[in-house]
JSON list of C-alpha atoms in Angstrom, two decimals:
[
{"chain": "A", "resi": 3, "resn": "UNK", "atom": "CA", "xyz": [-5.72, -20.29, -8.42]},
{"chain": "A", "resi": 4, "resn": "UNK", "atom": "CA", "xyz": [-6.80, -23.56, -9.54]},
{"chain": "A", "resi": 5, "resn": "UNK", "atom": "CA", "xyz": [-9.57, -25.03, -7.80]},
{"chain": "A", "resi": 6, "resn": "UNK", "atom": "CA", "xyz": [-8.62, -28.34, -8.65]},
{"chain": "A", "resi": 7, "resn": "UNK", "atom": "CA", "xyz": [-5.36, -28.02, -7.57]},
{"chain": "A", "resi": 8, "resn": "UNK", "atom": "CA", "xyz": [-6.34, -26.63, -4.41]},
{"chain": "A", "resi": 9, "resn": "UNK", "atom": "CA", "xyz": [-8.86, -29.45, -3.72]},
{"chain": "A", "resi": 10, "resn": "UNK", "atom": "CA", "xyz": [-5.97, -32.07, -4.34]},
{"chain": "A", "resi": 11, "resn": "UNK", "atom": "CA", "xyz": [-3.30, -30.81, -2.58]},
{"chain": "A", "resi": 12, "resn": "UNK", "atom": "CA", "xyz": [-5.11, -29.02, 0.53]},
{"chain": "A", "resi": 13, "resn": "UNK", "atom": "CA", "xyz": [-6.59, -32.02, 2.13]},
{"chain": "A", "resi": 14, "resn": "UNK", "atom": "CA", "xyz": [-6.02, -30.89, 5.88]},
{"chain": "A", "resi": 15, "resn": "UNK", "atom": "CA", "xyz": [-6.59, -28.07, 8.11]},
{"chain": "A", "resi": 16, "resn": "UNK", "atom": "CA", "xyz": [-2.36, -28.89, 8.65]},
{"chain": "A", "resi": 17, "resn": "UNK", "atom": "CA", "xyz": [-1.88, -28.22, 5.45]},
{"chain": "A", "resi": 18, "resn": "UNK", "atom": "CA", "xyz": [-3.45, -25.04, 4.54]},
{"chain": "A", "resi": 19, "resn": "UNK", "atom": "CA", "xyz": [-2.18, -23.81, 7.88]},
{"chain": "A", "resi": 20, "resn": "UNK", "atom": "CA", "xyz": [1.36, -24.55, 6.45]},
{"chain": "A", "resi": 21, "resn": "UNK", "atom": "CA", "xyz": [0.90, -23.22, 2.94]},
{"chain": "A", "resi": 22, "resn": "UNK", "atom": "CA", "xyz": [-0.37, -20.06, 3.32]},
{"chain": "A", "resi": 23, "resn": "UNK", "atom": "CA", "xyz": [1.47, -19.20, 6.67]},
{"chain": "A", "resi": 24, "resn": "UNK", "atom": "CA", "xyz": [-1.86, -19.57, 8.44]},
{"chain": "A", "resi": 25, "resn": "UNK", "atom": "CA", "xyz": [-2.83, -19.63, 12.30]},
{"chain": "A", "resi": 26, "resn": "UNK", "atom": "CA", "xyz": [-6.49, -19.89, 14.35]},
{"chain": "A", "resi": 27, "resn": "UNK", "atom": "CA", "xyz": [-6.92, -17.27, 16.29]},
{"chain": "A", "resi": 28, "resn": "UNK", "atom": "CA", "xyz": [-8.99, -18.14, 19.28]},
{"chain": "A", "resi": 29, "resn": "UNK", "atom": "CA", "xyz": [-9.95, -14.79, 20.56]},
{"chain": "A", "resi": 30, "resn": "UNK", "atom": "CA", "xyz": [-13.27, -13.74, 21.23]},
{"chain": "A", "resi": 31, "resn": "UNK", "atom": "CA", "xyz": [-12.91, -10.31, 19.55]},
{"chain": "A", "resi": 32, "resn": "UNK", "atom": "CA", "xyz": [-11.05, -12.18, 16.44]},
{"chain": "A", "resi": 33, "resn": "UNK", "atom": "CA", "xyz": [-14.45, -13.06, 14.99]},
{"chain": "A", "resi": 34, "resn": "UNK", "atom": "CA", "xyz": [-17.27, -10.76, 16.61]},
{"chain": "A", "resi": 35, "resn": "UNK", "atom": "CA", "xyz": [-19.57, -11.07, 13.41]},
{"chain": "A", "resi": 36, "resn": "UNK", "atom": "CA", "xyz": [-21.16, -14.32, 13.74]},
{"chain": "A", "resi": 37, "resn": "UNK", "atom": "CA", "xyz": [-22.59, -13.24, 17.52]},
{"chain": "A", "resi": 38, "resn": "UNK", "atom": "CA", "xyz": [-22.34, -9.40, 18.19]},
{"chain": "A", "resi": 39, "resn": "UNK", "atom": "CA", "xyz": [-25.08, -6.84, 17.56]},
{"chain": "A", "resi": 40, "resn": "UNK", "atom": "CA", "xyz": [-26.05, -9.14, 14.94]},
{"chain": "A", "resi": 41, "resn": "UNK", "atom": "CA", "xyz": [-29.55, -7.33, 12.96]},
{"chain": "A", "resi": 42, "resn": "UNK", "atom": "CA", "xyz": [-33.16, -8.26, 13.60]},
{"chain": "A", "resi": 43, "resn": "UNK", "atom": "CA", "xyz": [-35.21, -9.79, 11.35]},
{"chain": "A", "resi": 44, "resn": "UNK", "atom": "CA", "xyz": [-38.60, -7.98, 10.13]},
{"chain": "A", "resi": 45, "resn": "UNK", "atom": "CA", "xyz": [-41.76, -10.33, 10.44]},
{"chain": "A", "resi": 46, "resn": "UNK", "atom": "CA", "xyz": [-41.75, -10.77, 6.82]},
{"chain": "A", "resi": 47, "resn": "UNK", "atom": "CA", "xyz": [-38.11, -12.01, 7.89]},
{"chain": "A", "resi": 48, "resn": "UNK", "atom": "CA", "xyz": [-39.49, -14.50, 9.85]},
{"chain": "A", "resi": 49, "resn": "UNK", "atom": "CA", "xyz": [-42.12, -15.84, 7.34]},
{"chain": "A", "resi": 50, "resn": "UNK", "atom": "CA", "xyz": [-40.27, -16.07, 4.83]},
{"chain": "A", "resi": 51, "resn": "UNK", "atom": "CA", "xyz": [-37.84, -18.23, 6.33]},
{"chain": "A", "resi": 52, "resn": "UNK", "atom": "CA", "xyz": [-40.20, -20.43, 8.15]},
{"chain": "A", "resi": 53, "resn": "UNK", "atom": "CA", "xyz": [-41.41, -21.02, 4.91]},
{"chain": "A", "resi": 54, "resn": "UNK", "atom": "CA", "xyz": [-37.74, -21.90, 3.70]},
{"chain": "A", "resi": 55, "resn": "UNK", "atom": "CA", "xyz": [-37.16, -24.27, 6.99]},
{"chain": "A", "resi": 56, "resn": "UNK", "atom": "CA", "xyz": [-40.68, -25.82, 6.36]},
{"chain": "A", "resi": 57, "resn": "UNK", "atom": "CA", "xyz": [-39.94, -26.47, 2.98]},
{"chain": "A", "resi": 58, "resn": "UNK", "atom": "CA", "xyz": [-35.97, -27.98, 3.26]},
{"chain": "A", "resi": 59, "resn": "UNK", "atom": "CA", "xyz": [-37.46, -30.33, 6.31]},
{"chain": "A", "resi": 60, "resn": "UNK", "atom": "CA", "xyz": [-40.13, -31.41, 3.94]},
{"chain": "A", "resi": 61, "resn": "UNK", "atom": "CA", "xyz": [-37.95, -32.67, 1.24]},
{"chain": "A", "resi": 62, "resn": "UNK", "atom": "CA", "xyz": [-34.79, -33.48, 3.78]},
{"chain": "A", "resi": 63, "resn": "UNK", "atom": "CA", "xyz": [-37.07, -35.57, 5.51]},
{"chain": "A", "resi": 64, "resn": "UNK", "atom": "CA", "xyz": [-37.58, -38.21, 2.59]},
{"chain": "A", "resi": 65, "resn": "UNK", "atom": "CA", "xyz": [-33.75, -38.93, 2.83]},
{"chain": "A", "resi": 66, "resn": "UNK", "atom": "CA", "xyz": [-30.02, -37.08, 2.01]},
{"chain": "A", "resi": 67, "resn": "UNK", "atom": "CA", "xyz": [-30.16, -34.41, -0.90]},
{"chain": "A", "resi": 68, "resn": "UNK", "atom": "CA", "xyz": [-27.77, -33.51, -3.46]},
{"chain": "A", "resi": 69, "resn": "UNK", "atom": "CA", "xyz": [-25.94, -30.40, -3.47]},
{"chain": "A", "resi": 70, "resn": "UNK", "atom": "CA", "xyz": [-27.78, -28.86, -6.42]},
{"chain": "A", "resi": 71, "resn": "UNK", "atom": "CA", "xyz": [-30.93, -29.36, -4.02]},
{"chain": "A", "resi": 72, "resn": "UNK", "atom": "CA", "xyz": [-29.58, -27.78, -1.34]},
{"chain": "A", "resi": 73, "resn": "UNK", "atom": "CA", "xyz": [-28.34, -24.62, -3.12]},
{"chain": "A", "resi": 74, "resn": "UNK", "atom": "CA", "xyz": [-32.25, -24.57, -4.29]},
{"chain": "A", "resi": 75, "resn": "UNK", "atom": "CA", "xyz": [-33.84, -25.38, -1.64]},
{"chain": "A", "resi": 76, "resn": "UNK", "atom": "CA", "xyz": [-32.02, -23.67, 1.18]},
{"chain": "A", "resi": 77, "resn": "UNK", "atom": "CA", "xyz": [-29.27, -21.78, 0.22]},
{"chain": "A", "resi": 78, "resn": "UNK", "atom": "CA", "xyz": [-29.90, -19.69, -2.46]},
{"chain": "A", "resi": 79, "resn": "UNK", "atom": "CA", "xyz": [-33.26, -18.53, -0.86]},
{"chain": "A", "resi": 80, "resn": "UNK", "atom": "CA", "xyz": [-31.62, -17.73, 2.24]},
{"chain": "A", "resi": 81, "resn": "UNK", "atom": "CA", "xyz": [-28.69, -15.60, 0.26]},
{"chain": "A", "resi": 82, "resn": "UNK", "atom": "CA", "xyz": [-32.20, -13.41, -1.38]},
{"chain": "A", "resi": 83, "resn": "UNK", "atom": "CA", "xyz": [-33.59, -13.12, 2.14]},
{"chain": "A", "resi": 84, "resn": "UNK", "atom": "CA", "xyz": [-30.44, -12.03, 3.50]},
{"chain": "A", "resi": 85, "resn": "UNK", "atom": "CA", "xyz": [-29.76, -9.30, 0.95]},
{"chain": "A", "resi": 86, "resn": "UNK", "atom": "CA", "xyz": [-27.04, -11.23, -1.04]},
{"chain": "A", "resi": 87, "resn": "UNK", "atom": "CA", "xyz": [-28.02, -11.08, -4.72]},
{"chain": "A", "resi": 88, "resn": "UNK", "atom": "CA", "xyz": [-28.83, -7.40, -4.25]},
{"chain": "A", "resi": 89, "resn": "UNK", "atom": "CA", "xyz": [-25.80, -4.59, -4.76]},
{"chain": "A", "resi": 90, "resn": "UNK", "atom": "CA", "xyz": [-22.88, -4.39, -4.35]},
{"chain": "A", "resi": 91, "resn": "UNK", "atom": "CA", "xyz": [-22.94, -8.15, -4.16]},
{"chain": "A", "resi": 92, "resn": "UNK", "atom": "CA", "xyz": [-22.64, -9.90, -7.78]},
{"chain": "A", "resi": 93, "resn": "UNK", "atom": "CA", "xyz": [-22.34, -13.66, -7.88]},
{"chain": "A", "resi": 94, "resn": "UNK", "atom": "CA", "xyz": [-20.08, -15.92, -9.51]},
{"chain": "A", "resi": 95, "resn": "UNK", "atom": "CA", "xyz": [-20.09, -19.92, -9.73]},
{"chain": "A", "resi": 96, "resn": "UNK", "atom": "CA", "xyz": [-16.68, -21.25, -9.48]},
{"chain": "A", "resi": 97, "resn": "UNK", "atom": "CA", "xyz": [-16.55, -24.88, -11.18]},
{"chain": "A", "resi": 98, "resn": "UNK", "atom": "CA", "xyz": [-17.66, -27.58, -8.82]},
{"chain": "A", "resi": 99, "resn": "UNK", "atom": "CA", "xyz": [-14.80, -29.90, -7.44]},
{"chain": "A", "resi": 100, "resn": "UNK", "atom": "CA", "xyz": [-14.27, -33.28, -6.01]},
{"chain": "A", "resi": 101, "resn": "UNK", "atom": "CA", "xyz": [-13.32, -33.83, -2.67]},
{"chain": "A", "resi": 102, "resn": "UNK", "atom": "CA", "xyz": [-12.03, -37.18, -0.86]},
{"chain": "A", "resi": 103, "resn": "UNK", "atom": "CA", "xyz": [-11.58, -37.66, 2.51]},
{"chain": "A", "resi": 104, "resn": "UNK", "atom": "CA", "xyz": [-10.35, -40.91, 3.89]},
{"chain": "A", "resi": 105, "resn": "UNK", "atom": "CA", "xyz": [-10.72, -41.85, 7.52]},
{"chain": "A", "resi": 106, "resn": "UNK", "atom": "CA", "xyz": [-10.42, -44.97, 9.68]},
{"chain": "A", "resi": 107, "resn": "UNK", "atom": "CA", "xyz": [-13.04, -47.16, 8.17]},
{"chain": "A", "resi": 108, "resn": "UNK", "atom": "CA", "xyz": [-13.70, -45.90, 4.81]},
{"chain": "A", "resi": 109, "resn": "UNK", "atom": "CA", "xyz": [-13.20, -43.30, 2.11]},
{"chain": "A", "resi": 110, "resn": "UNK", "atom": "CA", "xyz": [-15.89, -40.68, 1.48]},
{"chain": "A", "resi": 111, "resn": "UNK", "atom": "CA", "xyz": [-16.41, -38.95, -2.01]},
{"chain": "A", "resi": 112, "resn": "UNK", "atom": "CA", "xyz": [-18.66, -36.36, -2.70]},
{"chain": "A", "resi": 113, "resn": "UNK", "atom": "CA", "xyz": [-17.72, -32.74, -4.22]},
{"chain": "A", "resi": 114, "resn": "UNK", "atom": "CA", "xyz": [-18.38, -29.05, -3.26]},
{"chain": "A", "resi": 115, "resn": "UNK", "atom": "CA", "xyz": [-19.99, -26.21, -5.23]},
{"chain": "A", "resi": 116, "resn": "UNK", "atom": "CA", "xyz": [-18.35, -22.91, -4.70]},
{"chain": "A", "resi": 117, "resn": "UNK", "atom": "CA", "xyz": [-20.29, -19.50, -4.92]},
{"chain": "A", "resi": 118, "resn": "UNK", "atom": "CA", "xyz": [-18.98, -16.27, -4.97]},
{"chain": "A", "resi": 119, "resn": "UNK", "atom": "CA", "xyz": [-19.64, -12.45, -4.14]},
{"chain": "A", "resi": 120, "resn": "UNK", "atom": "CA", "xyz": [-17.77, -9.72, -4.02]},
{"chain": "A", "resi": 121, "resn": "UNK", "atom": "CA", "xyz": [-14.55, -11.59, -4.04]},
{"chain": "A", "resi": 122, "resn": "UNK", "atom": "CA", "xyz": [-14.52, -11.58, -0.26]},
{"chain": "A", "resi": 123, "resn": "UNK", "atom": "CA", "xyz": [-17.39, -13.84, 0.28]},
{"chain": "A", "resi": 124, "resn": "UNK", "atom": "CA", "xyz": [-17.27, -17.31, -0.59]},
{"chain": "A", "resi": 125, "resn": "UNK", "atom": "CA", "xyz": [-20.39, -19.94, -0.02]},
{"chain": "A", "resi": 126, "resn": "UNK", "atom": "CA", "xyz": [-19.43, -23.91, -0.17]},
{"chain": "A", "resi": 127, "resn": "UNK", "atom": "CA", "xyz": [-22.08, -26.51, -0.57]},
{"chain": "A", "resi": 128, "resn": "UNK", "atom": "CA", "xyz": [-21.05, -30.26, 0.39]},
{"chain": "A", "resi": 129, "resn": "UNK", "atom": "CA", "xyz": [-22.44, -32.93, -1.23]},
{"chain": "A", "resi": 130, "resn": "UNK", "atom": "CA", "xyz": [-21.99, -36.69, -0.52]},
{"chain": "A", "resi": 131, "resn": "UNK", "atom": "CA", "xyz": [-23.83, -39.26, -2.39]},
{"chain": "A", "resi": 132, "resn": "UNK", "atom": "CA", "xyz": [-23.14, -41.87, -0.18]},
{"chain": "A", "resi": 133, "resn": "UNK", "atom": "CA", "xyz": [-22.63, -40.73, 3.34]},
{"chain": "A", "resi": 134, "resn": "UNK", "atom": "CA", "xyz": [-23.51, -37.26, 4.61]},
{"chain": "A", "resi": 135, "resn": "UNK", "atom": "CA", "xyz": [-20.09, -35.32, 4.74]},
{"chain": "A", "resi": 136, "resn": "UNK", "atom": "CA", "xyz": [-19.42, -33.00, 7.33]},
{"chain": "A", "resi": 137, "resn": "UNK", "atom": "CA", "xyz": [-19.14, -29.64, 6.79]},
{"chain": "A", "resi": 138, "resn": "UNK", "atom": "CA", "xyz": [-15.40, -29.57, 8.40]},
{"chain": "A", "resi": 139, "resn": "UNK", "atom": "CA", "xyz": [-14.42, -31.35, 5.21]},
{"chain": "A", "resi": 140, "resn": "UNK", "atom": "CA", "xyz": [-14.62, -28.43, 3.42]},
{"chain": "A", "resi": 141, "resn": "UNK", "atom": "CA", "xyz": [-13.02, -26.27, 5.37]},
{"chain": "A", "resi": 142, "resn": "UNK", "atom": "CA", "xyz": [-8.97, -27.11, 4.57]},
{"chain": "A", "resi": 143, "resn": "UNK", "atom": "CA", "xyz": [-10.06, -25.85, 0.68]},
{"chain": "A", "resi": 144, "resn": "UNK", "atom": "CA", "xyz": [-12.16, -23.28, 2.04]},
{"chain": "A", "resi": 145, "resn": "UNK", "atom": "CA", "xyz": [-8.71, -21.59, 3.41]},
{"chain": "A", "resi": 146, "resn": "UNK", "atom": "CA", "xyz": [-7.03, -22.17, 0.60]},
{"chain": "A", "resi": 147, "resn": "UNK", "atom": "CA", "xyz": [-9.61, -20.22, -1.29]},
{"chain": "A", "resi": 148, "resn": "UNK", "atom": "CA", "xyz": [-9.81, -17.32, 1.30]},
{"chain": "A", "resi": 149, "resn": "UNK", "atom": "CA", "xyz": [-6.07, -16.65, 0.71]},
{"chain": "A", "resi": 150, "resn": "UNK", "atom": "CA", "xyz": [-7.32, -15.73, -2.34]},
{"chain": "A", "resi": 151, "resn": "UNK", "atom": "CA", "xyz": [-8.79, -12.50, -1.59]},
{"chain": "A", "resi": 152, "resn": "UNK", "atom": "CA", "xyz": [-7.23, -9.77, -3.96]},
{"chain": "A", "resi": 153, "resn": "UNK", "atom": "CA", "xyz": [-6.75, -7.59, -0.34]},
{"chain": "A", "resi": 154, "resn": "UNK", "atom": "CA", "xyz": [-5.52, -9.57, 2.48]},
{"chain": "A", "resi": 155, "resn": "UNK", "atom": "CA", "xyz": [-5.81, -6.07, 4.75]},
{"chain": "A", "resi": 156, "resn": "UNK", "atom": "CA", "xyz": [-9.75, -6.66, 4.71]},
{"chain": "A", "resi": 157, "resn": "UNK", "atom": "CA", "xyz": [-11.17, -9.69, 5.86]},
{"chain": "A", "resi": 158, "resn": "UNK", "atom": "CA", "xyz": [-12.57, -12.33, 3.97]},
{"chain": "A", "resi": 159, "resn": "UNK", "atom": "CA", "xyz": [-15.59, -14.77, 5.08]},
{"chain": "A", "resi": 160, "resn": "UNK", "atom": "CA", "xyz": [-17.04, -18.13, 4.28]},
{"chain": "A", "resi": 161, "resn": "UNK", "atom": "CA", "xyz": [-20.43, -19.55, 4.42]},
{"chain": "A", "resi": 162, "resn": "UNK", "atom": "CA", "xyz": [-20.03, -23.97, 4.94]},
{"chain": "A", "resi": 163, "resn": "UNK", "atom": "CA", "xyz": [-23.02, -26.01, 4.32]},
{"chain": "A", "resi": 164, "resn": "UNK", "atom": "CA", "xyz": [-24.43, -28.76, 4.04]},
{"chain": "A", "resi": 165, "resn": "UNK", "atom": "CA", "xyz": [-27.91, -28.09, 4.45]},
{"chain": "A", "resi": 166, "resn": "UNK", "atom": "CA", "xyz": [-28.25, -29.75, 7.75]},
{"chain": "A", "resi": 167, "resn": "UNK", "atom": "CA", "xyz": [-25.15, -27.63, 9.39]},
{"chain": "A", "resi": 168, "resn": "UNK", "atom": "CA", "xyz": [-24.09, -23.93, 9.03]},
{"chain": "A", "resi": 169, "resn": "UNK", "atom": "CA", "xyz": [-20.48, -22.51, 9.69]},
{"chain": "A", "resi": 170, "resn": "UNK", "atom": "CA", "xyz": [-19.09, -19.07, 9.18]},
{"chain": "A", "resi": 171, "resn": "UNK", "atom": "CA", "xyz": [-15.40, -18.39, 8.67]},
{"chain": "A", "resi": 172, "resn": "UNK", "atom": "CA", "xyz": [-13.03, -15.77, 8.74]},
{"chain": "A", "resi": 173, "resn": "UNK", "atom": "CA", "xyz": [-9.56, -14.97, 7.27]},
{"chain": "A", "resi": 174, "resn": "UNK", "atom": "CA", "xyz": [-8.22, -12.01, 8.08]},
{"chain": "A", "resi": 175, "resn": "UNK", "atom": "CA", "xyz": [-4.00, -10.82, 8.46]},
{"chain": "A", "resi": 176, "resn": "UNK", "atom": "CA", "xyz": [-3.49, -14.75, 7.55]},
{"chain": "A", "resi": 177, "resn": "UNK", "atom": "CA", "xyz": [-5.56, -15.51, 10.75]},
{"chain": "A", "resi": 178, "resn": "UNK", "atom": "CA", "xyz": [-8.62, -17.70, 10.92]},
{"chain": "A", "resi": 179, "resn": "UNK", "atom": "CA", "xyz": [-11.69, -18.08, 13.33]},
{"chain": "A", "resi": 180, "resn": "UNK", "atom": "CA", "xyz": [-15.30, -20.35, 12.79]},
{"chain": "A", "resi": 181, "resn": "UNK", "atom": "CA", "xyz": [-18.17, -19.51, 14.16]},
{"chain": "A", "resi": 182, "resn": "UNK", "atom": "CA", "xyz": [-20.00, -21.87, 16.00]},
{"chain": "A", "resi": 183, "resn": "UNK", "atom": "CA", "xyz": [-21.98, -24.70, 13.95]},
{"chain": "A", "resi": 184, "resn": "UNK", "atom": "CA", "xyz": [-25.37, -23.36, 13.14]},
{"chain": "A", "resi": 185, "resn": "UNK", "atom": "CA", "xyz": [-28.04, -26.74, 12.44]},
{"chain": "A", "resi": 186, "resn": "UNK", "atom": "CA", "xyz": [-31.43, -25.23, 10.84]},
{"chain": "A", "resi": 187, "resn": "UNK", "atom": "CA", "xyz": [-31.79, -29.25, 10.74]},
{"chain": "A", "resi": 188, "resn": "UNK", "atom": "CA", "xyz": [-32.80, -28.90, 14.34]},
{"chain": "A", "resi": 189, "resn": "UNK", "atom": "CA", "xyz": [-35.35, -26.35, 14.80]},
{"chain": "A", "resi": 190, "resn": "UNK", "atom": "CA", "xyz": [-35.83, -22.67, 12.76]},
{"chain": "A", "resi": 191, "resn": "UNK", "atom": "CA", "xyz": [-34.27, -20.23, 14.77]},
{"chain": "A", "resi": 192, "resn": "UNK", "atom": "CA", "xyz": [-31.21, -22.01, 14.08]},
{"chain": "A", "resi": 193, "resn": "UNK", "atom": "CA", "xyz": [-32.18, -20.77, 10.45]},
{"chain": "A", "resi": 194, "resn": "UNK", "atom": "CA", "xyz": [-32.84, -17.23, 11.46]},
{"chain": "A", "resi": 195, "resn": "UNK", "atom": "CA", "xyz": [-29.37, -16.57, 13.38]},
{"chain": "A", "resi": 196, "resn": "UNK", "atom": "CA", "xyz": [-27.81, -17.83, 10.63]},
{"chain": "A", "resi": 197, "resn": "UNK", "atom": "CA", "xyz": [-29.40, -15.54, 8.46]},
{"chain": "A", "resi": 198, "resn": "UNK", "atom": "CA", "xyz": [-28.54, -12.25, 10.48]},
{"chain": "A", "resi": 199, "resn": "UNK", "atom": "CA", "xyz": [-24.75, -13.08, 10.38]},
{"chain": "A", "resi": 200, "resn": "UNK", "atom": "CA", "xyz": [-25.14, -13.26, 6.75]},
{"chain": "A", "resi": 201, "resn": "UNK", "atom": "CA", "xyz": [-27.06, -9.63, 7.23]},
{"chain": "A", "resi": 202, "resn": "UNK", "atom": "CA", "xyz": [-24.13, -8.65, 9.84]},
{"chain": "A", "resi": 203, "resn": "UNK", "atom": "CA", "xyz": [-21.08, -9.69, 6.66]},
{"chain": "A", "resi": 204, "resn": "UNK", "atom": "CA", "xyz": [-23.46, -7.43, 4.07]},
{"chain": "A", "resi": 205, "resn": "UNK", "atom": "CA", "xyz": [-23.31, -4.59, 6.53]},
{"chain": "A", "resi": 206, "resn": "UNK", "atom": "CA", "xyz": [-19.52, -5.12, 7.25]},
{"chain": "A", "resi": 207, "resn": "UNK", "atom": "CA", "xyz": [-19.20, -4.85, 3.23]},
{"chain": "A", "resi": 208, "resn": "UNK", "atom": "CA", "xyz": [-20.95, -2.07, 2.43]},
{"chain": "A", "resi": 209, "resn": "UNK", "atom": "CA", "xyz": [-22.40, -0.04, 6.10]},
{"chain": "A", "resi": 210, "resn": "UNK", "atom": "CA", "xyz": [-24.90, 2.01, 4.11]},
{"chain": "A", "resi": 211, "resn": "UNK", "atom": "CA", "xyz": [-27.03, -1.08, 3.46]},
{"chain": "A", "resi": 212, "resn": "UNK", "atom": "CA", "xyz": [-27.81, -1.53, 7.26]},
{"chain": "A", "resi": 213, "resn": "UNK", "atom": "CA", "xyz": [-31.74, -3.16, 7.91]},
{"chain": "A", "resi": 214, "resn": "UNK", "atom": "CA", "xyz": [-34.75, -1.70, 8.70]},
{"chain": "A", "resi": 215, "resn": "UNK", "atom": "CA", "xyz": [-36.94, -3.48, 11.07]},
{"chain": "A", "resi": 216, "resn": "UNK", "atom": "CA", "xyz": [-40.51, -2.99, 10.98]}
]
């Protein structure tokens, strides 16, 4: 799959829906992972990521930050807490795209970065120079890349950021769900429930690497 391609032609949620033979599934029980039974965090947990939120206010407070800032400032600290560079997960950068989206007073441009692990994850960064996009804008792409998992009889997930918003996504049996939108922006424990559905996906991927809590 190219990612350019996909960017280009899969503009609209309308669009991926139609390509890839896609529908939303609304049910609760759809998309349990981003709210149910989700795992504690540890105190060092908890420290360590009001150290992260501390630290992406700081420098988010001196104005909007690129998406290379974001991946160091928020997201790839958040994947270490949560377990994700660890095994079986192994990461892999997909080339960063552009992405337009035009609306009823202006065009925005900015681009996403794409990480992934274990072929069923995916985490996308937005970026907008100009105008803070929102994270919906990646999500038409974000499909598109989901469909790519090699097994379409496991689910797949997505991680959408920003740095101010969070939003989890699901593809599973060419049926989607998102989670609610997650704003560690707004205060820390936003921060820290976004963190255990990350912990919830690891366990989902691999149960033996469930968390202790101390």
């Amino acid at each position: 799959m190219q990612t350019f391609a996909v960017t280009e032609t899969i503009t609209t949620i309308t669009e991926a829906e139609k390509r890839f033979n896609l529908t939303r599934n609304q049910s609760p029980d759809f998309f349990t992972e981003w709210y149910d039974q989700l795992p504690e965090l540890n105190n060092d947990d908890i420290k360590n990521l009001e150290t992260l939120w501390q630290r992406y206010i700081y420098h988010r407070s001196g104005g909007h930050l690129l998406e290379t800032t974001v991946i160091l400032l928020l997201v790839s600290p958040l994947l270490t807490i949560a377990g994700l560079y660890d095994p079986p997960f192994r990461i892999k950068a997909e080339e960063s795209v552009q992405i337009i989206i035009a609306d009823s007073e202006e065009t925005l441009q900015g681009r996403i970065d794409i990480l992934v692990l274990k072929e069923r994850l995916w985490i996308i960064v937005v970026e907008s120079k100009k105008t803070m996009l929102s994270v919906w804008s990646a999500l038409p792409p974000t499909l598109a890349y989901l469909m790519a998992n090699p097994d379409q009889n496991y689910p797949a997930f997505a991680m959408l950021t920003n740095g101010d918003d969070i939003v989890f996504v699901k593809v599973e049996n060419q049926k989607y769900a998102i989670s609610r939108v997650f704003a560690p922006f707004t205060n820390q424990s936003e921060l820290e429930v976004a963190c255990q559905v990350l912990r919830k996906i690891v366990q989902i991927f691999n149960p033996s690497l469930g968390v202790k809590n101390t």
